[in-house]
PDB file of C-alpha atoms in Angstrom:
ATOM      1  CA  UNK A   8      -4.620 154.904 126.060  1.00 56.00           C
ATOM      2  CA  UNK A   9      -3.443 153.067 122.964  1.00 63.00           C
ATOM      3  CA  UNK A  10      -5.808 150.956 120.823  1.00 71.00           C
ATOM      4  CA  UNK A  11      -3.900 147.747 120.196  1.00 76.00           C
ATOM      5  CA  UNK A  12      -6.357 146.515 117.581  1.00 91.00           C
ATOM      6  CA  UNK A  13      -5.557 149.295 115.100  1.00 96.00           C
ATOM      7  CA  UNK A  14      -3.908 148.255 111.835  1.00 97.00           C
ATOM      8  CA  UNK A  15      -4.505 151.340 109.701  1.00 98.00           C
ATOM      9  CA  UNK A  16      -4.800 155.118 109.831  1.00 97.00           C
ATOM     10  CA  UNK A  17      -7.155 156.723 107.317  1.00 96.00           C
ATOM     11  CA  UNK A  18      -6.612 160.389 106.551  1.00 92.00           C
ATOM     12  CA  UNK A  19      -8.925 162.737 104.752  1.00 84.00           C
ATOM     13  CA  UNK A  20      -6.532 164.169 102.232  1.00 66.00           C
ATOM     14  CA  UNK A  21      -8.904 166.077  99.978  1.00 55.00           C
ATOM     15  CA  UNK A  22      -7.600 168.891  97.843  1.00 38.00           C
ATOM     16  CA  UNK A  23     -11.062 169.307  96.510  1.00 36.00           C
ATOM     17  CA  UNK A  24     -13.593 168.676  99.188  1.00 38.00           C
ATOM     18  CA  UNK A  25     -15.178 171.181 101.499  1.00 36.00           C
ATOM     19  CA  UNK A  26     -12.465 170.681 104.079  1.00 43.00           C
ATOM     20  CA  UNK A  27      -9.060 169.075 104.483  1.00 51.00           C
ATOM     21  CA  UNK A  28      -6.676 167.405 106.939  1.00 54.00           C
ATOM     22  CA  UNK A  29      -3.378 166.708 105.145  1.00 65.00           C
ATOM     23  CA  UNK A  30      -3.656 169.977 103.213  1.00 61.00           C
ATOM     24  CA  UNK A  31      -5.038 173.326 104.329  1.00 66.00           C
ATOM     25  CA  UNK A  32      -8.808 173.423 104.308  1.00 70.00           C
ATOM     26  CA  UNK A  33     -10.530 175.038 101.309  1.00 77.00           C
ATOM     27  CA  UNK A  34     -13.015 176.272 103.925  1.00 80.00           C
ATOM     28  CA  UNK A  35     -10.523 179.066 104.526  1.00 84.00           C
ATOM     29  CA  UNK A  36     -10.983 180.281 100.947  1.00 90.00           C
ATOM     30  CA  UNK A  37     -14.768 179.963 101.225  1.00 93.00           C
ATOM     31  CA  UNK A  38     -14.868 182.067 104.397  1.00 92.00           C
ATOM     32  CA  UNK A  39     -12.619 184.695 102.824  1.00 94.00           C
ATOM     33  CA  UNK A  40     -14.959 184.852  99.829  1.00 96.00           C
ATOM     34  CA  UNK A  41     -18.008 185.173 102.108  1.00 97.00           C
ATOM     35  CA  UNK A  42     -16.420 188.065 104.021  1.00 96.00           C
ATOM     36  CA  UNK A  43     -15.472 189.881 100.802  1.00 96.00           C
ATOM     37  CA  UNK A  44     -19.013 189.592  99.431  1.00 96.00           C
ATOM     38  CA  UNK A  45     -20.988 190.134 102.650  1.00 96.00           C
ATOM     39  CA  UNK A  46     -22.330 186.565 102.726  1.00 97.00           C
ATOM     40  CA  UNK A  47     -23.201 185.008 106.127  1.00 97.00           C
ATOM     41  CA  UNK A  48     -20.638 182.633 107.602  1.00 96.00           C
ATOM     42  CA  UNK A  49     -21.011 179.044 106.349  1.00 95.00           C
ATOM     43  CA  UNK A  50     -23.755 180.026 103.869  1.00 97.00           C
ATOM     44  CA  UNK A  51     -21.839 178.662 100.864  1.00 97.00           C
ATOM     45  CA  UNK A  52     -21.096 175.400 102.654  1.00 94.00           C
ATOM     46  CA  UNK A  53     -24.836 175.015 103.341  1.00 96.00           C
ATOM     47  CA  UNK A  54     -25.519 175.484  99.629  1.00 97.00           C
ATOM     48  CA  UNK A  55     -22.870 172.962  98.584  1.00 95.00           C
ATOM     49  CA  UNK A  56     -24.155 170.261 100.914  1.00 93.00           C
ATOM     50  CA  UNK A  57     -27.821 171.133 100.518  1.00 96.00           C
ATOM     51  CA  UNK A  58     -28.007 169.903  96.934  1.00 96.00           C
ATOM     52  CA  UNK A  59     -27.245 166.363  98.057  1.00 91.00           C
ATOM     53  CA  UNK A  60     -25.893 163.596  95.850  1.00 88.00           C
ATOM     54  CA  UNK A  61     -26.918 165.273  92.585  1.00 93.00           C
ATOM     55  CA  UNK A  62     -25.275 168.607  93.346  1.00 95.00           C
ATOM     56  CA  UNK A  63     -22.497 169.821  91.066  1.00 96.00           C
ATOM     57  CA  UNK A  64     -19.852 169.354  93.768  1.00 92.00           C
ATOM     58  CA  UNK A  65     -20.913 165.810  94.542  1.00 91.00           C
ATOM     59  CA  UNK A  66     -21.097 164.771  90.874  1.00 91.00           C
ATOM     60  CA  UNK A  67     -17.656 166.245  90.194  1.00 90.00           C
ATOM     61  CA  UNK A  68     -16.277 164.318  93.174  1.00 84.00           C
ATOM     62  CA  UNK A  69     -17.465 161.096  91.573  1.00 85.00           C
ATOM     63  CA  UNK A  70     -16.001 161.985  88.174  1.00 83.00           C
ATOM     64  CA  UNK A  71     -19.491 162.222  86.629  1.00 88.00           C
ATOM     65  CA  UNK A  72     -19.279 165.748  85.215  1.00 91.00           C
ATOM     66  CA  UNK A  73     -16.444 167.556  83.337  1.00 93.00           C
ATOM     67  CA  UNK A  74     -14.844 170.725  84.660  1.00 94.00           C
ATOM     68  CA  UNK A  75     -16.579 173.514  82.726  1.00 96.00           C
ATOM     69  CA  UNK A  76     -20.086 172.019  82.975  1.00 96.00           C
ATOM     70  CA  UNK A  77     -19.280 171.713  86.693  1.00 96.00           C
ATOM     71  CA  UNK A  78     -18.411 175.421  86.853  1.00 96.00           C
ATOM     72  CA  UNK A  79     -21.716 176.240  85.167  1.00 96.00           C
ATOM     73  CA  UNK A  80     -23.892 174.120  87.465  1.00 97.00           C
ATOM     74  CA  UNK A  81     -21.864 175.135  90.532  1.00 98.00           C
ATOM     75  CA  UNK A  82     -22.434 178.832  89.764  1.00 97.00           C
ATOM     76  CA  UNK A  83     -26.176 178.289  89.366  1.00 98.00           C
ATOM     77  CA  UNK A  84     -26.497 176.311  92.587  1.00 98.00           C
ATOM     78  CA  UNK A  85     -24.448 178.750  94.679  1.00 98.00           C
ATOM     79  CA  UNK A  86     -26.508 181.690  93.386  1.00 98.00           C
ATOM     80  CA  UNK A  87     -29.856 180.116  94.339  1.00 98.00           C
ATOM     81  CA  UNK A  88     -30.909 182.241  97.318  1.00 98.00           C
ATOM     82  CA  UNK A  89     -34.339 180.601  97.596  1.00 98.00           C
ATOM     83  CA  UNK A  90     -32.842 177.234  98.539  1.00 98.00           C
ATOM     84  CA  UNK A  91     -29.790 178.823 100.151  1.00 98.00           C
ATOM     85  CA  UNK A  92     -31.839 180.890 102.579  1.00 98.00           C
ATOM     86  CA  UNK A  93     -34.054 177.929 103.459  1.00 98.00           C
ATOM     87  CA  UNK A  94     -31.068 175.678 104.152  1.00 98.00           C
ATOM     88  CA  UNK A  95     -29.244 178.387 106.083  1.00 98.00           C
ATOM     89  CA  UNK A  96     -32.240 178.992 108.376  1.00 98.00           C
ATOM     90  CA  UNK A  97     -32.308 175.232 109.058  1.00 97.00           C
ATOM     91  CA  UNK A  98     -28.562 175.345 109.787  1.00 97.00           C
ATOM     92  CA  UNK A  99     -28.986 178.215 112.264  1.00 97.00           C
ATOM     93  CA  UNK A 100     -31.861 176.429 114.004  1.00 97.00           C
ATOM     94  CA  UNK A 101     -29.815 173.239 114.283  1.00 95.00           C
ATOM     95  CA  UNK A 102     -26.840 175.146 115.701  1.00 94.00           C
ATOM     96  CA  UNK A 103     -29.121 177.243 117.924  1.00 96.00           C
ATOM     97  CA  UNK A 104     -27.581 180.484 116.668  1.00 96.00           C
ATOM     98  CA  UNK A 105     -29.220 183.742 115.651  1.00 97.00           C
ATOM     99  CA  UNK A 106     -29.883 183.929 111.930  1.00 97.00           C
ATOM    100  CA  UNK A 107     -28.329 187.052 110.335  1.00 97.00           C
ATOM    101  CA  UNK A 108     -29.837 189.058 107.498  1.00 96.00           C
ATOM    102  CA  UNK A 109     -29.965 186.786 104.455  1.00 97.00           C
ATOM    103  CA  UNK A 110     -29.035 187.730 100.885  1.00 97.00           C
ATOM    104  CA  UNK A 111     -31.836 188.600  98.492  1.00 97.00           C
ATOM    105  CA  UNK A 112     -29.694 188.047  95.417  1.00 97.00           C
ATOM    106  CA  UNK A 113     -26.380 186.347  94.691  1.00 97.00           C
ATOM    107  CA  UNK A 114     -24.222 185.982  91.602  1.00 97.00           C
ATOM    108  CA  UNK A 115     -21.412 183.655  92.618  1.00 97.00           C
ATOM    109  CA  UNK A 116     -18.862 182.758  89.952  1.00 96.00           C
ATOM    110  CA  UNK A 117     -18.256 179.053  90.542  1.00 97.00           C
ATOM    111  CA  UNK A 118     -14.981 179.041  88.627  1.00 97.00           C
ATOM    112  CA  UNK A 119     -13.543 181.958  90.607  1.00 96.00           C
ATOM    113  CA  UNK A 120     -14.483 180.433  93.955  1.00 97.00           C
ATOM    114  CA  UNK A 121     -13.379 176.918  93.032  1.00 95.00           C
ATOM    115  CA  UNK A 122     -10.009 178.224  91.811  1.00 95.00           C
ATOM    116  CA  UNK A 123      -9.409 180.012  95.097  1.00 94.00           C
ATOM    117  CA  UNK A 124     -10.355 176.899  97.036  1.00 90.00           C
ATOM    118  CA  UNK A 125      -8.024 174.667  95.034  1.00 88.00           C
ATOM    119  CA  UNK A 126      -5.064 177.015  95.298  1.00 87.00           C
ATOM    120  CA  UNK A 127      -5.564 177.198  99.079  1.00 81.00           C
ATOM    121  CA  UNK A 128      -5.844 173.404  99.178  1.00 72.00           C
ATOM    122  CA  UNK A 129      -2.369 172.938  97.702  1.00 69.00           C
ATOM    123  CA  UNK A 130      -0.716 174.029 100.948  1.00 70.00           C
ATOM    124  CA  UNK A 131       0.357 171.086 103.091  1.00 74.00           C
ATOM    125  CA  UNK A 132      -0.246 171.138 106.852  1.00 76.00           C
ATOM    126  CA  UNK A 133       3.304 170.715 108.152  1.00 83.00           C
ATOM    127  CA  UNK A 134       2.220 169.132 111.448  1.00 86.00           C
ATOM    128  CA  UNK A 135       0.183 166.438 109.729  1.00 86.00           C
ATOM    129  CA  UNK A 136       2.950 165.875 107.189  1.00 87.00           C
ATOM    130  CA  UNK A 137       5.493 165.309 109.960  1.00 91.00           C
ATOM    131  CA  UNK A 138       3.133 162.959 111.796  1.00 93.00           C
ATOM    132  CA  UNK A 139       2.566 160.871 108.672  1.00 93.00           C
ATOM    133  CA  UNK A 140       6.319 160.489 108.241  1.00 93.00           C
ATOM    134  CA  UNK A 141       6.606 159.235 111.840  1.00 95.00           C
ATOM    135  CA  UNK A 142       3.786 156.726 111.369  1.00 96.00           C
ATOM    136  CA  UNK A 143       5.345 155.565 108.117  1.00 95.00           C
ATOM    137  CA  UNK A 144       8.738 155.122 109.782  1.00 95.00           C
ATOM    138  CA  UNK A 145       7.175 152.844 112.424  1.00 95.00           C
ATOM    139  CA  UNK A 146       6.243 150.331 109.659  1.00 94.00           C
ATOM    140  CA  UNK A 147       3.333 148.985 111.675  1.00 95.00           C
ATOM    141  CA  UNK A 148       0.151 150.709 110.445  1.00 97.00           C
ATOM    142  CA  UNK A 149      -1.229 151.008 106.928  1.00 97.00           C
ATOM    143  CA  UNK A 150      -1.454 154.639 105.834  1.00 96.00           C
ATOM    144  CA  UNK A 151      -4.530 155.242 103.694  1.00 96.00           C
ATOM    145  CA  UNK A 152      -5.843 158.424 102.110  1.00 93.00           C
ATOM    146  CA  UNK A 153      -9.632 158.454 101.752  1.00 92.00           C
ATOM    147  CA  UNK A 154     -10.330 161.441  99.594  1.00 87.00           C
ATOM    148  CA  UNK A 155     -13.088 163.167  97.688  1.00 86.00           C
ATOM    149  CA  UNK A 156     -11.004 164.228  94.741  1.00 80.00           C
ATOM    150  CA  UNK A 157     -10.797 165.014  91.020  1.00 76.00           C
ATOM    151  CA  UNK A 158      -7.704 163.298  89.682  1.00 68.00           C
ATOM    152  CA  UNK A 159      -9.173 161.947  86.410  1.00 69.00           C
ATOM    153  CA  UNK A 160      -7.486 164.467  84.119  1.00 79.00           C
ATOM    154  CA  UNK A 161      -7.633 163.352  80.489  1.00 75.00           C
ATOM    155  CA  UNK A 162      -8.860 164.611  77.096  1.00 74.00           C
ATOM    156  CA  UNK A 163     -12.450 164.799  78.373  1.00 84.00           C
ATOM    157  CA  UNK A 164     -11.639 166.641  81.610  1.00 88.00           C
ATOM    158  CA  UNK A 165     -12.490 170.197  80.496  1.00 92.00           C
ATOM    159  CA  UNK A 166     -15.785 169.375  78.741  1.00 93.00           C
ATOM    160  CA  UNK A 167     -15.556 172.738  77.023  1.00 90.00           C
ATOM    161  CA  UNK A 168     -17.823 173.969  74.205  1.00 89.00           C
ATOM    162  CA  UNK A 169     -18.263 177.138  72.147  1.00 89.00           C
ATOM    163  CA  UNK A 170     -20.135 178.908  74.957  1.00 89.00           C
ATOM    164  CA  UNK A 171     -17.259 178.375  77.359  1.00 88.00           C
ATOM    165  CA  UNK A 172     -14.660 179.417  74.773  1.00 88.00           C
ATOM    166  CA  UNK A 173     -16.600 182.629  74.155  1.00 90.00           C
ATOM    167  CA  UNK A 174     -16.482 183.461  77.853  1.00 89.00           C
ATOM    168  CA  UNK A 175     -12.909 182.210  78.404  1.00 89.00           C
ATOM    169  CA  UNK A 176     -11.102 182.744  75.078  1.00 91.00           C
ATOM    170  CA  UNK A 177      -7.850 180.844  74.669  1.00 90.00           C
ATOM    171  CA  UNK A 178      -8.399 178.512  77.604  1.00 92.00           C
ATOM    172  CA  UNK A 179      -6.465 175.235  77.384  1.00 92.00           C
ATOM    173  CA  UNK A 180      -6.013 172.259  79.654  1.00 91.00           C
ATOM    174  CA  UNK A 181      -2.588 173.568  80.663  1.00 92.00           C
ATOM    175  CA  UNK A 182      -3.828 177.099  81.411  1.00 94.00           C
ATOM    176  CA  UNK A 183      -6.755 175.829  83.471  1.00 94.00           C
ATOM    177  CA  UNK A 184      -4.524 173.527  85.516  1.00 92.00           C
ATOM    178  CA  UNK A 185      -2.294 176.536  86.264  1.00 93.00           C
ATOM    179  CA  UNK A 186      -5.363 178.546  87.316  1.00 94.00           C
ATOM    180  CA  UNK A 187      -6.304 175.781  89.773  1.00 92.00           C
ATOM    181  CA  UNK A 188      -2.742 175.339  91.061  1.00 89.00           C
ATOM    182  CA  UNK A 189      -2.662 171.820  89.638  1.00 88.00           C
ATOM    183  CA  UNK A 190       0.477 172.096  87.482  1.00 85.00           C
ATOM    184  CA  UNK A 191       1.964 169.064  89.275  1.00 80.00           C
ATOM    185  CA  UNK A 192      -1.363 167.264  89.243  1.00 77.00           C
ATOM    186  CA  UNK A 193      -4.327 167.386  91.593  1.00 79.00           C
ATOM    187  CA  UNK A 194      -2.265 165.327  94.032  1.00 78.00           C
ATOM    188  CA  UNK A 195       1.485 166.005  93.747  1.00 77.00           C
ATOM    189  CA  UNK A 196       3.550 162.793  93.569  1.00 79.00           C
ATOM    190  CA  UNK A 197       5.421 163.518  96.814  1.00 80.00           C
ATOM    191  CA  UNK A 198       2.087 163.618  98.683  1.00 82.00           C
ATOM    192  CA  UNK A 199       0.621 160.519  97.054  1.00 85.00           C
ATOM    193  CA  UNK A 200       3.798 158.581  97.886  1.00 88.00           C
ATOM    194  CA  UNK A 201       3.230 159.150 101.614  1.00 89.00           C
ATOM    195  CA  UNK A 202       0.382 156.633 101.589  1.00 94.00           C
ATOM    196  CA  UNK A 203       0.216 152.890 101.147  1.00 96.00           C
ATOM    197  CA  UNK A 204      -3.112 153.346  99.364  1.00 96.00           C
ATOM    198  CA  UNK A 205      -4.799 156.408  97.891  1.00 93.00           C
ATOM    199  CA  UNK A 206      -8.554 155.821  97.584  1.00 93.00           C
ATOM    200  CA  UNK A 207      -9.814 158.513  95.216  1.00 88.00           C
ATOM    201  CA  UNK A 208     -13.527 159.248  94.760  1.00 87.00           C
ATOM    202  CA  UNK A 209     -13.198 160.253  91.105  1.00 82.00           C
ATOM    203  CA  UNK A 210     -11.497 156.974  90.253  1.00 85.00           C
ATOM    204  CA  UNK A 211     -13.919 154.627  92.021  1.00 90.00           C
ATOM    205  CA  UNK A 212     -17.205 156.502  91.426  1.00 87.00           C
ATOM    206  CA  UNK A 213     -18.172 156.896  95.080  1.00 91.00           C
ATOM    207  CA  UNK A 214     -17.410 159.458  97.780  1.00 89.00           C
ATOM    208  CA  UNK A 215     -17.597 160.304 101.458  1.00 92.00           C
ATOM    209  CA  UNK A 216     -19.874 159.987 103.361  1.00 91.00           C
ATOM    210  CA  UNK A 217     -21.146 156.949 101.382  1.00 93.00           C
ATOM    211  CA  UNK A 218     -20.681 153.784 103.444  1.00 96.00           C
ATOM    212  CA  UNK A 219     -19.438 151.749 100.498  1.00 97.00           C
ATOM    213  CA  UNK A 220     -16.514 154.127  99.943  1.00 96.00           C
ATOM    214  CA  UNK A 221     -15.125 153.399 103.417  1.00 97.00           C
ATOM    215  CA  UNK A 222     -15.761 149.681 103.008  1.00 98.00           C
ATOM    216  CA  UNK A 223     -13.899 149.667  99.698  1.00 97.00           C
ATOM    217  CA  UNK A 224     -10.867 151.212 101.421  1.00 97.00           C
ATOM    218  CA  UNK A 225     -10.989 148.458 104.049  1.00 98.00           C
ATOM    219  CA  UNK A 226     -11.355 145.726 101.438  1.00 98.00           C
ATOM    220  CA  UNK A 227      -8.447 147.030  99.370  1.00 97.00           C
ATOM    221  CA  UNK A 228      -6.212 147.027 102.442  1.00 97.00           C
ATOM    222  CA  UNK A 229      -7.395 143.737 103.973  1.00 97.00           C
ATOM    223  CA  UNK A 230      -8.634 145.243 107.236  1.00 98.00           C
ATOM    224  CA  UNK A 231     -11.922 145.383 109.109  1.00 98.00           C
ATOM    225  CA  UNK A 232     -13.484 148.784 109.923  1.00 98.00           C
ATOM    226  CA  UNK A 233     -12.860 148.341 113.672  1.00 97.00           C
ATOM    227  CA  UNK A 234      -9.140 148.021 112.908  1.00 98.00           C
ATOM    228  CA  UNK A 235      -8.936 151.567 111.530  1.00 98.00           C
ATOM    229  CA  UNK A 236      -8.886 155.085 112.909  1.00 97.00           C
ATOM    230  CA  UNK A 237     -10.157 157.842 110.602  1.00 96.00           C
ATOM    231  CA  UNK A 238      -9.301 161.552 110.724  1.00 94.00           C
ATOM    232  CA  UNK A 239     -11.542 164.121 109.022  1.00 90.00           C
ATOM    233  CA  UNK A 240     -12.711 167.679 109.535  1.00 83.00           C
ATOM    234  CA  UNK A 241     -16.369 167.151 108.639  1.00 83.00           C
ATOM    235  CA  UNK A 242     -18.987 165.653 110.943  1.00 87.00           C
ATOM    236  CA  UNK A 243     -20.996 163.688 108.329  1.00 89.00           C
ATOM    237  CA  UNK A 244     -17.826 161.925 107.157  1.00 92.00           C
ATOM    238  CA  UNK A 245     -16.902 160.975 110.717  1.00 95.00           C
ATOM    239  CA  UNK A 246     -20.444 159.818 111.462  1.00 96.00           C
ATOM    240  CA  UNK A 247     -20.321 157.231 108.670  1.00 97.00           C
ATOM    241  CA  UNK A 248     -16.973 155.937 109.911  1.00 97.00           C
ATOM    242  CA  UNK A 249     -18.388 155.583 113.425  1.00 98.00           C
ATOM    243  CA  UNK A 250     -21.439 153.721 112.126  1.00 98.00           C
ATOM    244  CA  UNK A 251     -19.110 151.218 110.467  1.00 98.00           C
ATOM    245  CA  UNK A 252     -17.138 150.698 113.678  1.00 97.00           C
ATOM    246  CA  UNK A 253     -14.069 152.826 112.977  1.00 98.00           C
ATOM    247  CA  UNK A 254     -12.449 154.952 115.641  1.00 97.00           C
ATOM    248  CA  UNK A 255     -12.591 158.609 114.637  1.00 97.00           C
ATOM    249  CA  UNK A 256     -10.800 161.880 115.336  1.00 95.00           C
ATOM    250  CA  UNK A 257     -12.215 165.276 114.427  1.00 92.00           C
ATOM    251  CA  UNK A 258      -9.670 167.720 112.981  1.00 88.00           C
ATOM    252  CA  UNK A 259     -11.142 171.253 113.064  1.00 83.00           C
ATOM    253  CA  UNK A 260      -9.469 174.157 111.285  1.00 75.00           C
ATOM    254  CA  UNK A 261      -6.433 175.089 113.373  1.00 78.00           C
ATOM    255  CA  UNK A 262      -6.776 171.955 115.500  1.00 85.00           C
ATOM    256  CA  UNK A 263      -4.261 169.645 113.842  1.00 86.00           C
ATOM    257  CA  UNK A 264      -1.836 169.436 116.769  1.00 90.00           C
ATOM    258  CA  UNK A 265      -4.546 168.472 119.268  1.00 93.00           C
ATOM    259  CA  UNK A 266      -5.926 165.866 116.868  1.00 92.00           C
ATOM    260  CA  UNK A 267      -2.457 164.428 116.284  1.00 93.00           C
ATOM    261  CA  UNK A 268      -1.890 164.138 120.014  1.00 95.00           C
ATOM    262  CA  UNK A 269      -5.103 162.107 120.245  1.00 96.00           C
ATOM    263  CA  UNK A 270      -3.938 159.946 117.345  1.00 96.00           C
ATOM    264  CA  UNK A 271      -0.538 159.460 118.963  1.00 96.00           C
ATOM    265  CA  UNK A 272      -2.215 158.320 122.166  1.00 96.00           C
ATOM    266  CA  UNK A 273      -4.256 155.776 120.226  1.00 96.00           C
ATOM    267  CA  UNK A 274      -1.195 154.458 118.393  1.00 96.00           C
ATOM    268  CA  UNK A 275       1.134 154.630 121.369  1.00 95.00           C
ATOM    269  CA  UNK A 276       3.711 156.878 119.652  1.00 95.00           C
ATOM    270  CA  UNK A 277       4.581 160.561 119.967  1.00 94.00           C
ATOM    271  CA  UNK A 278       3.412 162.518 116.937  1.00 94.00           C
ATOM    272  CA  UNK A 279       3.624 166.025 118.384  1.00 89.00           C
ATOM    273  CA  UNK A 280       6.951 166.275 120.223  1.00 78.00           C
ATOM    274  CA  UNK A 281       8.248 169.175 118.113  1.00 66.00           C
ATOM    275  CA  UNK A 282       4.815 170.427 116.998  1.00 49.00           C
ATOM    276  CA  UNK A 283       3.458 171.394 120.412  1.00 48.00           C
ATOM    277  CA  UNK A 284       5.937 174.212 120.880  1.00 43.00           C
ATOM    278  CA  UNK A 285       5.514 175.381 117.279  1.00 43.00           C
ATOM    279  CA  UNK A 286       1.727 175.355 117.286  1.00 40.00           C
ATOM    280  CA  UNK A 287       1.453 178.926 118.533  1.00 38.00           C
ATOM    281  CA  UNK A 288       3.432 180.199 115.551  1.00 33.00           C
ATOM    282  CA  UNK A 289       1.584 180.694 112.254  1.00 33.00           C
ATOM    283  CA  UNK A 290       2.523 178.186 109.574  1.00 34.00           C
ATOM    284  CA  UNK A 291       4.473 179.564 106.619  1.00 30.00           C
ATOM    285  CA  UNK A 292       3.525 176.653 104.371  1.00 30.00           C
TER     286      UNK A 292
END
């Protein structure tokens, strides 16, 4: 059944967050890394979120820490098995799953992992991309990206000092952007142009799931929260949207087509006509 009150569709776009909707989820790179290093499933995600608002990831999202100091803090936090094991046990208890054998020692290279995540996150989900084009063509709903991101790339972005240069000799802004897959920018122009507004955490100094971030997006686009539907792959981000009165749609990894069908039903347009038959085939993007 369509929701006639809707005036805007908010997409999680994040290249840099723990998941993604418009682009492939960096969670795929995290899980691959965990398998390669014998780390329990979702352990790294528990570490990233466990540090809360002052964690390296969260501060980088808000543009409060340069890249190489981020790598340094990120490595330290991800290698902390004392906190990691505690948070992972809590995660298993919450999910009511058996807790596997936990690591006694970890040495995670934050730069290596982050680079893999960012390169994975440059791949656009073709089903979501097609759906956005259809919504845009209808010229009825505002298309808004609400993203935890790192697009403030300027002379201070690297934050590099002699210690970093000793470990990574010859590193430059250009070489590091290539390493991250950001040669065309954190958000390529052709993606940014899909949206009527691109609300970027690193530019406004706030991030999901902070309530004020969602409210800012509404204010900038002259809508009320109940006039928006929000798509994201992470529960805490959806919970905040629900608390504010937004309609929400969960987009799990591999579940884009189902989520788009739900969105199409809410908007009263077909967003999956060609996607449903293609969904069984692996994406080449």
